[in-house]
Short mmCIF file of C-alpha atoms in Angstrom, two decimals:
data_model
loop_
_atom_site.label_atom_id
_atom_site.label_comp_id
_atom_site.label_asym_id
_atom_site.label_seq_id
_atom_site.Cartn_x
_atom_site.Cartn_y
_atom_site.Cartn_z
CA MET H 1 -11.90 33.42 23.68
CA ALA H 2 -10.56 31.31 20.78
CA PHE H 3 -7.51 33.90 18.06
CA GLU H 4 -5.69 33.10 14.79
CA VAL H 5 -1.80 32.38 14.71
CA HIS H 6 -0.33 32.19 11.65
CA VAL H 7 2.94 30.09 12.19
CA VAL H 8 5.02 30.99 8.58
CA THR H 9 8.71 30.28 7.27
CA PRO H 10 9.42 31.62 4.01
CA GLU H 11 9.60 28.31 2.27
CA ARG H 12 6.06 27.21 3.94
CA GLU H 13 3.42 28.05 6.10
CA VAL H 14 4.07 25.23 8.36
CA TRP H 15 0.96 25.87 10.79
CA ALA H 16 -2.79 28.12 10.39
CA GLY H 17 -5.89 28.31 13.20
CA VAL H 18 -7.08 29.14 16.06
CA ALA H 19 -5.73 29.70 19.62
CA GLU H 20 -6.72 30.41 23.51
CA THR H 21 -3.21 30.49 24.66
CA VAL H 22 -0.01 31.03 21.79
CA ILE H 23 3.04 31.10 24.64
CA ALA H 24 6.73 31.52 23.66
CA ARG H 25 10.28 32.45 24.41
CA GLY H 26 11.25 36.11 23.12
CA VAL H 27 15.22 37.21 23.41
CA ASP H 28 13.74 38.81 27.19
CA GLY H 29 11.54 35.95 28.28
CA GLU H 30 8.77 33.43 28.05
CA VAL H 31 6.00 35.95 25.71
CA GLY H 32 2.53 35.22 26.28
CA ILE H 33 -0.27 36.24 24.32
CA LEU H 34 -3.84 35.15 24.97
CA THR H 35 -6.92 36.34 22.94
CA GLY H 36 -7.39 40.27 23.25
CA HIS H 37 -3.27 40.60 23.82
CA ALA H 38 -2.29 43.96 23.05
CA PRO H 39 -0.30 44.57 19.08
CA MET H 40 2.60 43.42 20.02
CA MET H 41 6.99 42.25 18.28
CA VAL H 42 8.71 40.31 20.42
CA GLN H 43 11.67 39.24 19.38
CA LEU H 44 11.65 35.32 19.00
CA ALA H 45 14.55 32.99 21.03
CA ILE H 46 15.02 30.12 19.11
CA GLY H 47 12.75 27.84 21.15
CA PRO H 48 9.51 26.30 21.86
CA LEU H 49 6.50 27.36 20.55
CA ARG H 50 3.53 25.84 22.71
CA ILE H 51 0.06 26.39 20.90
CA ASP H 52 -3.22 26.12 23.23
CA ARG H 53 -5.31 24.88 20.43
CA GLU H 54 -9.15 24.84 21.54
CA GLY H 55 -11.09 21.42 23.04
CA ASP H 56 -7.83 20.43 20.40
CA GLY H 57 -4.85 20.09 23.40
CA GLU H 58 -1.63 21.61 22.82
CA LEU H 59 0.30 21.88 19.76
CA ALA H 60 4.42 21.99 19.97
CA ALA H 61 6.70 22.92 18.24
CA VAL H 62 10.29 24.76 17.43
CA VAL H 63 11.49 28.17 16.43
CA ASP H 64 14.94 28.67 14.78
CA GLY H 65 14.28 32.66 15.91
CA GLY H 66 12.74 35.63 14.77
CA PHE H 67 10.37 37.19 15.94
CA MET H 68 6.33 37.54 16.98
CA HIS H 69 4.04 39.86 15.53
CA VAL H 70 0.23 40.68 17.44
CA THR H 71 -2.12 42.83 15.79
CA SER H 72 -5.68 43.63 16.78
CA SER H 73 -7.93 44.58 14.08
CA GLY H 74 -11.22 46.40 14.81
CA GLY H 75 -13.89 42.45 14.72
CA GLU H 76 -17.26 42.69 13.06
CA ASP H 77 -19.08 41.96 16.46
CA GLY H 78 -16.85 45.49 17.57
CA GLN H 79 -14.37 42.60 20.21
CA PRO H 80 -11.56 43.52 18.08
CA ALA H 81 -10.73 40.48 16.57
CA THR H 82 -6.07 39.66 17.81
CA ARG H 83 -4.11 37.30 15.19
CA VAL H 84 -0.46 36.54 15.46
CA ASP H 85 1.85 35.51 13.54
CA VAL H 86 4.91 33.93 14.01
CA LEU H 87 8.18 34.15 12.10
CA ALA H 88 10.41 31.97 11.34
CA ALA H 89 13.50 31.49 9.47
CA GLN H 90 13.13 27.26 10.20
CA ALA H 91 10.24 26.22 12.63
CA GLU H 92 8.62 22.40 12.94
CA LEU H 93 6.30 21.12 14.34
CA ALA H 94 6.67 18.84 17.48
CA GLY H 95 5.18 16.27 15.06
CA ASP H 96 8.01 15.88 12.74
CA ILE H 97 11.02 16.79 14.68
CA ASP H 98 13.72 13.95 13.71
CA VAL H 99 15.54 13.36 16.62
CA GLU H 100 17.75 11.56 15.30
CA ALA H 101 19.44 13.03 13.26
CA ALA H 102 19.03 15.64 15.60
CA ARG H 103 21.81 14.37 18.51
CA VAL H 104 23.86 12.90 15.46
CA ARG H 105 24.00 16.73 15.06
CA SER H 106 24.63 18.38 18.03
CA ALA H 107 26.63 16.04 18.98
CA GLU H 108 28.60 16.32 15.69
CA LEU H 109 29.35 20.24 16.64
CA GLU H 110 29.79 19.57 20.04
CA GLN H 111 32.67 17.31 18.38
CA ALA H 112 32.99 20.22 16.47
CA LEU H 113 33.66 23.30 19.04
CA GLN H 114 36.13 20.67 20.94
CA SER H 115 38.70 19.78 18.93
CA HIS H 116 39.08 22.87 16.88
CA ASP H 117 38.25 25.47 19.55
CA THR H 118 41.78 27.79 18.28
CA HIS H 119 41.92 28.32 14.80
CA LEU H 120 37.40 28.60 14.46
CA ALA H 121 37.34 32.48 14.07
CA GLU H 122 35.03 34.09 16.50
CA ALA H 123 32.59 34.44 14.18
CA GLU H 124 32.44 30.45 13.05
CA VAL H 125 32.40 29.48 16.91
CA ALA H 126 28.94 31.83 17.63
CA SER H 127 28.07 30.40 14.24
CA ILE H 128 28.03 26.02 15.20
CA LYS H 129 26.96 27.33 18.67
CA ALA H 130 23.35 28.54 17.51
CA GLU H 131 23.57 25.65 14.91
CA LEU H 132 23.68 23.26 17.99
CA GLU H 133 20.98 25.26 20.32
CA LYS H 134 19.28 24.96 17.17
CA ALA H 135 19.95 21.21 17.58
CA LEU H 136 19.60 20.86 21.96
CA ALA H 137 16.46 22.99 21.17
CA ARG H 138 14.69 19.79 18.69
CA ILE H 139 15.84 17.63 21.13
CA SER H 140 14.63 18.89 24.02
CA LEU H 141 10.98 19.20 22.56
CA ALA H 142 10.44 16.13 20.80
CA GLY H 143 13.38 13.52 22.46
CA MET R 1 12.55 17.79 -22.23
CA GLU R 2 9.66 19.76 -23.10
CA LEU R 3 7.49 18.18 -20.21
CA ILE R 4 10.24 18.00 -17.69
CA ALA R 5 10.36 21.77 -17.81
CA SER R 6 6.50 21.84 -17.88
CA SER R 7 6.33 20.37 -14.67
CA ARG R 8 8.97 22.46 -13.66
CA ILE R 9 7.41 25.18 -13.52
CA VAL R 10 4.44 24.33 -11.99
CA LYS R 11 6.57 23.19 -8.97
CA ALA R 12 8.79 26.78 -9.29
CA GLN R 13 5.38 28.57 -8.96
CA GLN R 14 3.78 26.61 -5.43
CA ARG R 15 7.78 27.64 -4.29
CA VAL R 16 6.26 30.87 -5.12
CA GLU R 17 3.06 30.13 -3.38
CA ALA R 18 3.83 29.43 0.07
CA SER R 19 6.70 32.07 -0.09
CA ARG R 20 4.44 35.21 -0.53
CA PRO R 21 2.50 34.37 3.35
CA TYR R 22 5.77 35.05 5.18
CA ALA R 23 7.03 37.83 2.85
CA ILE R 24 3.16 39.14 3.85
CA GLN R 25 3.90 38.90 7.00
CA LEU R 26 7.07 40.51 7.93
CA THR R 27 6.41 43.12 5.40
CA ASP R 28 3.27 43.71 7.90
CA ALA R 29 5.51 43.74 10.72
CA MET R 30 8.19 46.03 9.39
CA GLU R 31 4.71 49.02 8.56
CA ASP R 32 3.66 48.41 12.31
CA LEU R 33 6.94 48.89 13.09
CA ALA R 34 7.36 52.04 11.37
CA ARG R 35 4.26 53.33 12.20
CA ASN R 36 4.96 52.93 16.09
CA SER R 37 8.72 53.05 17.03
CA GLY R 38 8.78 56.85 16.67
CA SER R 39 12.19 56.40 15.52
CA PHE R 40 12.89 54.52 12.33
CA THR R 41 16.42 54.54 10.87
CA HIS R 42 18.69 52.33 10.95
CA PRO R 43 21.84 52.41 8.49
CA LEU R 44 20.17 50.36 5.88
CA LEU R 45 17.49 52.69 5.25
CA GLU R 46 20.59 55.37 5.09
CA GLU R 47 21.57 56.74 1.40
CA ARG R 48 25.08 56.84 1.08
CA GLN R 49 25.79 60.93 0.85
CA GLU R 50 28.83 60.41 -1.67
CA PRO R 51 27.72 57.12 -3.08
CA ARG R 52 31.02 55.47 -4.78
CA THR R 53 30.26 51.92 -5.80
CA ALA R 54 27.24 50.37 -6.71
CA GLY R 55 26.45 46.93 -6.80
CA VAL R 56 24.14 44.36 -9.43
CA LEU R 57 23.23 41.60 -8.03
CA VAL R 58 22.95 39.91 -10.93
CA CYS R 59 20.03 36.67 -11.00
CA THR R 60 20.47 34.17 -14.36
CA SER R 61 20.27 30.25 -14.05
CA ASP R 62 23.67 27.25 -14.74
CA ARG R 63 21.83 25.46 -17.03
CA GLY R 64 21.22 27.05 -21.40
CA LEU R 65 18.63 25.10 -23.57
CA ALA R 66 16.67 27.86 -21.33
CA GLY R 67 16.08 30.31 -25.11
CA ALA R 68 17.38 34.07 -24.85
CA TYR R 69 16.63 33.45 -21.15
CA ALA R 70 20.02 33.99 -20.02
CA ALA R 71 20.47 36.68 -22.38
CA ASN R 72 17.73 39.10 -21.29
CA VAL R 73 18.77 39.36 -17.59
CA ILE R 74 22.23 40.01 -18.57
CA LYS R 75 21.17 42.82 -22.06
CA GLU R 76 18.74 43.72 -17.83
CA ALA R 77 21.64 44.94 -16.60
CA GLU R 78 24.11 45.34 -18.93
CA GLY R 79 21.71 49.25 -18.97
CA VAL R 80 21.81 49.10 -15.12
CA LEU R 81 25.58 49.05 -15.00
CA ALA R 82 25.66 51.31 -17.72
CA SER R 83 23.10 53.72 -15.28
CA VAL R 84 25.28 53.50 -13.09
CA ARG R 85 28.78 54.02 -14.77
CA GLU R 86 27.49 57.62 -16.05
CA ARG R 87 26.40 58.35 -12.52
CA GLY R 88 30.08 58.13 -11.80
CA LEU R 89 30.66 54.98 -9.71
CA GLU R 90 32.26 52.22 -9.86
CA PRO R 91 29.97 48.85 -10.93
CA VAL R 92 30.73 45.31 -7.60
CA ILE R 93 28.98 42.32 -9.69
CA TYR R 94 27.24 39.32 -7.95
CA VAL R 95 26.38 36.81 -9.82
CA SER R 96 24.39 33.69 -8.91
CA GLY R 97 24.23 30.71 -11.72
CA LYS R 98 27.11 29.34 -13.57
CA LYS R 99 25.21 31.51 -17.15
CA GLY R 100 25.77 34.90 -16.10
CA VAL R 101 29.68 33.76 -14.46
CA GLY R 102 31.24 32.17 -17.53
CA TYR R 103 29.26 36.01 -19.63
CA PHE R 104 31.28 38.25 -17.43
CA ARG R 105 34.63 36.04 -17.02
CA PHE R 106 34.66 35.77 -21.05
CA ARG R 107 34.59 40.23 -20.97
CA GLY R 108 37.32 39.71 -18.43
CA VAL R 109 34.72 41.34 -16.27
CA PRO R 110 35.76 41.25 -11.94
CA ILE R 111 33.19 39.82 -10.02
CA GLU R 112 32.94 40.36 -6.43
CA ALA R 113 31.55 37.07 -5.59
CA ASP R 114 29.00 34.19 -7.41
CA TRP R 115 26.99 31.28 -6.05
CA GLN R 116 26.01 28.33 -8.14
CA GLY R 117 24.74 24.89 -8.56
CA HIS R 118 21.29 26.43 -7.02
CA THR R 119 18.98 28.10 -9.62
CA GLU R 120 16.20 25.69 -10.78
CA VAL R 121 15.43 24.92 -7.53
CA PRO R 122 16.74 27.47 -4.65
CA SER R 123 16.38 27.19 -1.32
CA TYR R 124 16.06 29.48 0.95
CA ASP R 125 20.00 28.65 2.21
CA VAL R 126 21.31 30.14 -1.12
CA ALA R 127 18.73 33.09 -0.34
CA GLU R 128 19.99 33.45 3.11
CA ARG R 129 23.38 33.18 1.82
CA ILE R 130 23.93 35.71 -0.82
CA GLY R 131 22.10 37.93 1.13
CA ARG R 132 23.78 38.19 4.98
CA ARG R 133 26.82 38.61 1.75
CA LEU R 134 25.26 41.07 0.86
CA ILE R 135 24.90 43.38 3.70
CA ASP R 136 28.06 42.32 4.95
CA ASP R 137 29.13 44.22 2.34
CA PHE R 138 27.27 47.23 2.21
CA ALA R 139 28.31 47.35 5.77
CA ALA R 140 31.50 47.14 5.27
CA GLY R 141 31.01 50.16 2.38
CA THR R 142 32.14 47.51 -0.44
CA ILE R 143 29.08 48.55 -2.08
CA ASP R 144 27.55 51.71 -0.99
CA GLU R 145 23.67 50.76 -2.44
CA LEU R 146 22.82 47.38 -3.89
CA HIS R 147 20.58 46.55 -7.20
CA CYS R 148 19.35 43.78 -8.30
CA ALA R 149 18.89 41.84 -12.66
CA TYR R 150 16.42 39.11 -11.92
CA THR R 151 13.74 37.40 -13.85
CA ASP R 152 9.56 38.26 -12.96
CA PHE R 153 7.52 35.26 -13.90
CA ARG R 154 3.84 37.18 -14.73
CA SER R 155 3.21 34.46 -16.37
CA ALA R 156 4.70 30.71 -18.10
CA PHE R 157 4.80 33.18 -21.41
CA THR R 158 4.86 37.07 -19.98
CA LEU R 159 8.73 36.46 -18.77
CA ARG R 160 10.04 39.85 -18.09
CA ALA R 161 13.83 40.08 -16.61
CA THR R 162 13.89 43.65 -14.34
CA ALA R 163 16.38 46.00 -12.08
CA LYS R 164 14.99 47.37 -8.76
CA ARG R 165 17.23 48.52 -5.81
CA PHE R 166 17.65 46.59 -3.08
CA LEU R 167 19.51 48.65 -0.72
CA PRO R 168 19.93 51.47 0.95
CA ILE R 169 16.20 50.40 2.14
CA ALA R 170 14.53 53.53 0.72
CA PRO R 171 11.94 54.02 4.19
CA GLU R 172 8.43 55.50 1.67
CA GLU R 173 8.53 51.34 0.35
CA VAL R 174 7.80 49.98 4.06
CA THR R 175 6.38 52.43 5.65
CA GLY R 176 3.30 51.54 3.68
CA THR R 177 0.71 53.66 2.60
CA SER R 178 -2.71 52.66 4.84
CA GLU R 179 -3.38 55.69 7.72
CA GLU R 180 -4.46 52.57 9.79
CA THR R 181 -4.75 54.20 13.67
CA VAL R 182 -1.46 54.23 16.28
CA HIS R 183 -1.58 52.20 19.05
CA PRO R 184 0.38 54.50 21.59
CA GLU R 185 -0.62 50.81 23.95
CA TYR R 186 2.59 49.34 21.04
CA LEU R 187 4.85 47.20 22.96
CA PHE R 188 8.21 46.28 21.42
CA GLU R 189 10.22 43.71 23.45
CA PRO R 190 13.23 44.54 23.10
CA GLU R 191 13.07 47.70 22.52
CA PRO R 192 12.36 48.46 18.55
CA GLU R 193 15.74 49.81 17.73
CA ARG R 194 17.39 46.67 18.32
CA ILE R 195 14.50 43.85 16.88
CA LEU R 196 14.60 46.24 13.33
CA ASP R 197 17.97 45.55 13.52
CA HIS R 198 16.79 42.12 12.49
CA LEU R 199 13.77 42.25 10.65
CA LEU R 200 15.01 44.73 7.98
CA PRO R 201 18.38 41.97 7.56
CA GLN R 202 15.33 39.61 7.43
CA TYR R 203 13.47 41.55 4.46
CA LEU R 204 16.36 42.18 2.71
CA ILE R 205 16.50 38.22 2.02
CA THR R 206 13.29 37.65 1.73
CA LYS R 207 13.40 40.24 -1.68
CA VAL R 208 16.65 38.11 -2.39
CA TYR R 209 14.62 34.90 -1.83
CA ALA R 210 10.97 35.42 -3.95
CA ALA R 211 13.87 37.10 -6.78
CA LEU R 212 15.47 33.37 -6.82
CA LEU R 213 11.88 31.79 -6.84
CA GLU R 214 10.77 34.13 -9.58
CA SER R 215 14.63 33.72 -11.87
CA ALA R 216 13.99 29.81 -11.32
CA ALA R 217 9.93 29.48 -12.48
CA SER R 218 10.80 31.37 -16.04
CA GLU R 219 14.20 29.11 -16.10
CA ASN R 220 12.17 27.46 -16.18
CA ALA R 221 9.31 28.58 -18.71
CA ALA R 222 12.16 29.80 -21.13
CA ARG R 223 13.07 26.16 -20.97
CA ARG R 224 10.06 24.40 -21.43
CA ARG R 225 9.51 27.38 -24.23
CA ALA R 226 13.15 26.93 -26.77
CA MET R 227 12.68 23.06 -26.09
CA LYS R 228 9.20 22.76 -27.28
CA ALA R 229 10.21 24.73 -30.57
CA ALA R 230 13.37 22.41 -30.24
CA THR R 231 11.17 19.90 -30.53
CA ASP R 232 8.21 21.11 -33.06
CA ASN R 233 11.24 22.18 -35.31
CA ALA R 234 12.41 18.95 -35.15
CA ASP R 235 9.22 16.73 -35.81
CA GLU R 236 8.50 19.76 -39.18
CA LEU R 237 12.80 18.60 -40.11
CA MET R 238 11.47 14.90 -40.01
CA LYS R 239 8.50 15.43 -42.18
CA ILE R 240 10.16 17.14 -44.69
CA LEU R 241 13.45 15.01 -44.77
CA THR R 242 11.09 11.53 -44.75
CA ARG R 243 9.34 12.73 -47.62
CA GLN R 244 12.67 13.96 -49.83
CA ALA R 245 13.98 10.09 -48.15
CA ASN R 246 11.41 8.87 -49.52
CA ARG R 247 11.13 10.81 -52.56
CA ALA R 248 14.87 9.88 -53.96
CA ARG R 249 13.78 5.67 -52.52
CA GLN R 250 10.64 5.86 -55.57
CA ASP R 251 12.93 7.91 -57.98
CA GLU R 252 15.88 4.73 -57.06
CA ILE R 253 12.93 2.41 -57.69
CA THR R 254 11.88 4.09 -60.70
CA THR R 255 15.47 3.97 -62.43
CA GLU R 256 15.94 0.76 -61.51
CA ILE R 257 12.76 -0.80 -63.05
CA MET R 258 13.12 1.39 -66.78
CA GLU R 259 17.07 -0.03 -66.72
CA ILE R 260 15.46 -3.79 -66.26
CA VAL R 261 12.57 -2.34 -68.72
CA GLY R 262 14.86 -0.95 -71.57
CA GLY R 263 17.75 -4.22 -70.64
CA ALA R 264 15.03 -6.86 -71.03
CA GLU R 265 13.47 -4.73 -74.00
CA ALA R 266 17.60 -4.67 -75.63
CA LEU R 267 17.51 -8.26 -75.18
CA ALA R 268 14.32 -9.20 -76.79
CA ALA R 269 15.83 -7.38 -80.15
CA THR R 270 19.25 -9.18 -80.15
CA SER R 271 17.02 -13.01 -79.64
CA GLU R 272 14.34 -11.78 -82.52
CA ASP R 273 17.37 -11.06 -84.79
CA ASP R 274 19.14 -14.79 -83.92
CA ASP R 275 15.88 -16.34 -84.55
CA GLY R 276 16.21 -14.34 -88.09
#
């Protein structure tokens, strides 16, 4: 039994299709969705999103946080129709990731963290760390 | 320039369209959260008891040559500022686009923050920066409410300067009107309060992004119209001037011919006298 999946960012719809399983990394741990799942809202961490497509292999993407919203509305044949929406500020399919750029970026960010450790404000450190995490997530998925 | 603006309208419109699924889904998620979690309270949803200041975000353009585009949205913003002052609140101004900055600076009106260089093709990053700043200022109490003046892109011919209140977010706005069934087994991970902490700022940023995109499409439409008017006007002028130039040249030639003919006749007359 398959269900509809949409991966959207504010700038565009990154992917839409039909899947059997969706596995995402929530802030409190991994979450897997199968058809007929209860309605749910998950806050996502920066990490991989795996979509198992019906007979079409697995599709991997990286999402920079956001939310996963699982809904089930009354389907036509009496079966509830499950639908998963992944809402992320940024999302990239594994095939679209520029690994080299991510490597360069992670090296830069690590450098920034080490060399300026003392005079950076706490908020700045946090934002650099988040950026670094995004770059590393891309490398680990595609590299 | 008319052609450049025309092609940009199409692109700007596509960007507006592309941003829609996210906005719709986000609103949907929020409605679900509001319906299915017992408590729906958050600082961003709370009306301030005694507001002192009101922020106004004005979305203008970086460049001119767009007819009355910037002037119209500034006029709308001035309307909001007037009503804010009438309520005894102190306005705090945020500006997107160079034209707006120039306008307020020239009048000596202080600007709290401004963002420039993005208005024709606004990226989500800019919207996020603007949104975060506004949320931080709202949380810090610098502003007690937030209004936004931007240009609504109805169609390439109907551009309407509009003003909306963005903060605090009216709970009715996000709870929706549909009477869908409440799922008792609705799951939240983590708890709804923490999700709301991220969802509401995201909602505001999405609204800012939508306002910027609408404004960008409007700016290009306004520019195309202005440039079309300018081109038509120049064509018309050229026609009139060419006609005048031709007439003047013709006059000159006629005069010259008359002079030559006159001179020749006079010469002929003298030589006849000599002969005689």
